[in-house]
Amino acid sequence: MKRFLERMFPETSPTTLLEHHAELCMKSGNLIKKILDDYFNGEDVLRYSEEIDKYETEADKIKTHLREIYTKLRWSYFDRIDALEIIHNQDALIDAVDDFVKLLTMNTVEDCPGEIVGEIKSLGEMVIDAIQMMKASVEELKVVVESDFSPQEVRKEDNITFDVEKDESRTDSIGISIGKKLFKLKNSLNAVDIIFLNNIVILLMRIADRAENVVERIRMIIRS
């Protein structure tokens, strides 16, 4: 009987694990502002990679635990594939933040125009907002499941999805705009630095994309 109940009602629910994993994404994402501030102030940012590595280790443990639960579960509100897809994109988000830090350690851009610095920092803040909304979406998924897919809670999830998609579109537009401004500086700024800064922008856009992927998968779950 005990084993049967564990299969039906695990001690830790998949939605709780997804929520804990999203919290690690948020902790990693929150570093983006500090990382950019320190980088453009000429400080070493490698220490942030060490901090993110700790979040990655914790995230891997949660992912393993989630897989173990789904090997035992006989019933769930949503499929194992959906849960693993969510956690895969959240993992990729943390990895992208780590890649972002490591890239910044490879080159120092001197005399970067203040306008470009300001816009990259603003883009970073928008990415943090996207991750925050992704986290809210994962938290709302837990509420939706516990409410047995209450229409009111489903509408809340829809609103979060709309906000994330709108912000992600803005992130893409701003990222492209920064890229265009960078390449207009080809006669005054080192070509290597232009490509380097553009790669930073692309990585920030990729982090926002991962956040949107999570929200889109959650919407598929609640609308299926």
Coordinates of C-alpha atoms in Angstrom, one line a residue:
M1 CA 0.0 0.0 0.0
K2 CA 2.8 2.4 0.9
R3 CA 4.5 1.8 -2.4
F4 CA 1.3 2.3 -4.3
L5 CA 0.7 5.7 -2.6
E6 CA 4.2 6.8 -3.3
R7 CA 3.6 6.1 -7.0
M8 CA 0.3 8.1 -6.9
F9 CA 1.4 10.9 -4.6
P10 CA 5.2 11.3 -4.4
E11 CA 6.7 13.0 -1.3
T12 CA 7.8 15.9 -3.5
S13 CA 5.6 16.8 -6.5
P14 CA 7.1 17.5 -9.9
T15 CA 5.7 21.1 -9.8
T16 CA 7.5 21.7 -6.6
L17 CA 10.8 20.6 -8.1
L18 CA 10.2 22.7 -11.2
E19 CA 9.6 25.7 -8.9
H20 CA 12.8 25.1 -7.0
H21 CA 14.7 24.8 -10.3
A22 CA 13.1 28.1 -11.5
E23 CA 14.4 29.7 -8.3
L24 CA 17.9 28.7 -9.2
C25 CA 17.4 30.3 -12.7
M26 CA 16.3 33.5 -11.0
K27 CA 19.4 33.5 -8.7
S28 CA 21.6 33.1 -11.8
G29 CA 19.7 35.7 -13.8
N30 CA 19.8 38.3 -11.0
L31 CA 23.6 38.3 -11.3
I32 CA 23.4 39.8 -14.8
K33 CA 23.1 43.4 -13.7
K34 CA 26.1 43.1 -11.3
I35 CA 28.1 41.3 -13.9
L36 CA 27.6 44.0 -16.5
D37 CA 28.2 46.8 -14.0
D38 CA 31.5 45.2 -12.9
Y39 CA 32.6 44.4 -16.5
F40 CA 32.1 47.9 -17.8
N41 CA 33.8 49.2 -14.7
G42 CA 36.9 47.2 -15.6
E43 CA 36.5 44.6 -12.8
D44 CA 37.1 40.8 -13.1
V45 CA 33.8 38.9 -13.4
L46 CA 35.1 35.4 -13.2
R47 CA 34.0 34.9 -9.6
Y48 CA 30.4 35.0 -10.8
S49 CA 31.0 31.9 -12.9
E50 CA 32.0 30.1 -9.7
E51 CA 28.7 31.1 -8.1
I52 CA 26.7 30.0 -11.1
D53 CA 28.5 26.7 -11.1
K54 CA 27.0 26.1 -7.6
Y55 CA 23.5 26.8 -9.0
E56 CA 24.2 24.4 -11.9
T57 CA 25.1 21.6 -9.5
E58 CA 21.9 22.1 -7.4
A59 CA 19.9 22.3 -10.6
D60 CA 21.4 18.9 -11.8
K61 CA 20.3 17.3 -8.6
I62 CA 16.8 18.6 -9.0
K63 CA 16.7 17.3 -12.6
T64 CA 17.9 13.9 -11.5
H65 CA 15.2 13.8 -8.7
L66 CA 12.5 14.8 -11.2
R67 CA 13.5 11.9 -13.5
E68 CA 13.4 9.5 -10.6
I69 CA 9.9 10.6 -9.6
Y70 CA 8.6 10.1 -13.2
T71 CA 10.0 6.6 -13.3
K72 CA 7.8 5.7 -10.3
L73 CA 4.7 7.8 -11.0
R74 CA 1.6 6.0 -12.4
W75 CA -0.4 9.2 -12.9
S76 CA 0.4 12.9 -13.3
Y77 CA -1.4 16.1 -14.4
F78 CA 1.1 16.3 -17.2
D79 CA 3.5 14.1 -19.1
R80 CA 7.1 13.3 -18.2
I81 CA 8.2 14.8 -21.5
D82 CA 6.6 18.2 -20.7
A83 CA 8.2 18.3 -17.3
L84 CA 11.6 17.4 -18.7
E85 CA 11.2 19.9 -21.5
I86 CA 10.6 22.7 -19.0
I87 CA 13.6 21.7 -16.9
H88 CA 15.7 21.3 -20.0
N89 CA 15.1 24.9 -21.0
Q90 CA 15.6 26.2 -17.4
D91 CA 18.9 24.3 -17.4
A92 CA 19.9 25.9 -20.7
L93 CA 19.0 29.3 -19.2
I94 CA 21.5 28.8 -16.4
D95 CA 24.1 27.5 -18.8
A96 CA 23.6 30.6 -21.0
V97 CA 24.2 32.9 -18.1
D98 CA 27.4 31.0 -17.3
D99 CA 28.5 31.2 -21.0
F100 CA 27.7 35.0 -20.8
V101 CA 30.1 35.4 -17.8
K102 CA 32.8 33.3 -19.4
L103 CA 32.6 35.2 -22.6
L104 CA 33.1 38.5 -20.7
T105 CA 36.3 37.2 -19.2
M106 CA 37.9 36.8 -22.7
N107 CA 38.1 40.4 -23.8
T108 CA 38.2 43.9 -22.3
V109 CA 36.6 46.6 -24.5
E110 CA 38.1 50.0 -23.9
D111 CA 36.4 53.2 -24.8
C112 CA 33.0 51.7 -25.4
P113 CA 30.6 54.5 -26.2
G114 CA 28.4 55.3 -23.1
E115 CA 25.2 55.0 -25.2
I116 CA 26.1 51.4 -26.1
V117 CA 27.0 50.6 -22.5
G118 CA 23.7 52.0 -21.3
E119 CA 21.7 50.1 -23.8
I120 CA 23.4 46.7 -23.1
K121 CA 22.7 47.3 -19.4
S122 CA 19.1 48.1 -20.1
L123 CA 18.9 44.9 -22.2
G124 CA 20.3 43.0 -19.3
E125 CA 17.6 44.3 -17.0
M126 CA 14.9 43.3 -19.5
V127 CA 16.4 39.8 -19.5
I128 CA 16.1 39.7 -15.7
D129 CA 12.5 40.7 -16.0
A130 CA 11.8 37.9 -18.5
I131 CA 13.3 35.4 -16.0
Q132 CA 11.2 36.8 -13.2
M133 CA 8.1 36.3 -15.3
M134 CA 9.2 32.8 -16.2
K135 CA 9.6 32.0 -12.5
A136 CA 6.1 33.4 -11.9
S137 CA 4.8 31.2 -14.7
V138 CA 6.3 28.1 -13.1
E139 CA 4.8 29.1 -9.7
E140 CA 1.4 29.6 -11.3
L141 CA 1.6 26.2 -12.9
K142 CA 1.8 24.7 -9.4
V143 CA -1.3 26.7 -8.4
V144 CA -3.2 25.7 -11.6
V145 CA -2.5 22.0 -10.9
E146 CA -3.4 22.2 -7.3
S147 CA -6.7 24.1 -8.2
D148 CA -7.5 21.2 -10.7
F149 CA -7.1 23.6 -13.6
S150 CA -9.4 26.3 -12.3
P151 CA -10.4 28.7 -15.2
Q152 CA -9.4 31.7 -13.1
E153 CA -5.9 30.3 -12.5
V154 CA -5.6 29.3 -16.1
R155 CA -6.4 32.9 -17.1
K156 CA -3.6 34.1 -14.8
E157 CA -1.2 31.8 -16.6
D158 CA -2.4 33.1 -19.9
N159 CA -1.7 36.7 -18.8
I160 CA 1.9 35.8 -17.8
T161 CA 2.4 34.1 -21.1
F162 CA 1.2 37.3 -22.9
D163 CA 3.6 39.5 -20.9
V164 CA 6.6 37.2 -21.5
E165 CA 6.0 37.1 -25.2
K166 CA 5.6 40.9 -25.4
D167 CA 8.8 41.4 -23.4
E168 CA 10.7 38.8 -25.5
S169 CA 9.7 40.6 -28.7
R170 CA 11.0 43.9 -27.2
T171 CA 14.2 42.2 -26.1
D172 CA 14.8 41.0 -29.7
S173 CA 14.0 44.4 -31.1
I174 CA 16.4 46.2 -28.7
G175 CA 19.1 43.6 -29.3
I176 CA 18.9 44.0 -33.0
S177 CA 19.0 47.8 -32.6
I178 CA 22.1 47.6 -30.5
G179 CA 23.7 45.3 -33.1
K180 CA 23.1 47.8 -35.8
K181 CA 24.5 50.7 -33.8
L182 CA 27.6 48.6 -33.0
F183 CA 28.3 47.8 -36.7
K184 CA 27.9 51.5 -37.6
L185 CA 31.0 52.1 -35.4
K186 CA 33.2 49.9 -37.7
N187 CA 35.3 52.9 -38.6
S188 CA 35.9 54.1 -35.0
L189 CA 35.8 50.9 -32.8
N190 CA 38.0 47.9 -33.1
A191 CA 36.3 45.3 -35.3
V192 CA 37.1 42.5 -32.8
D193 CA 35.4 44.5 -30.0
I194 CA 32.3 45.1 -32.2
I195 CA 31.9 41.4 -32.8
F196 CA 32.6 40.7 -29.1
L197 CA 30.0 43.2 -27.9
N198 CA 27.5 41.9 -30.4
N199 CA 28.0 38.3 -29.1
I200 CA 27.2 39.6 -25.6
V201 CA 24.0 41.0 -26.9
I202 CA 23.1 37.7 -28.7
L203 CA 23.7 35.7 -25.5
L204 CA 21.4 38.0 -23.5
M205 CA 18.7 37.5 -26.2
R206 CA 19.3 33.8 -26.0
I207 CA 18.7 33.8 -22.2
A208 CA 15.4 35.6 -22.8
D209 CA 14.5 33.1 -25.5
R210 CA 14.9 30.2 -23.0
A211 CA 12.7 31.9 -20.5
E212 CA 10.0 32.3 -23.2
N213 CA 10.4 28.6 -24.1
V214 CA 9.5 27.6 -20.6
V215 CA 6.4 29.8 -20.5
E216 CA 5.3 28.5 -23.9
R217 CA 5.6 24.9 -22.8
I218 CA 3.6 25.6 -19.6
R219 CA 0.9 27.2 -21.7
M220 CA 0.7 24.0 -23.9
I221 CA 0.3 22.0 -20.7
I222 CA -2.6 23.9 -19.3
R223 CA -4.3 24.3 -22.7
S224 CA -4.0 20.6 -23.8

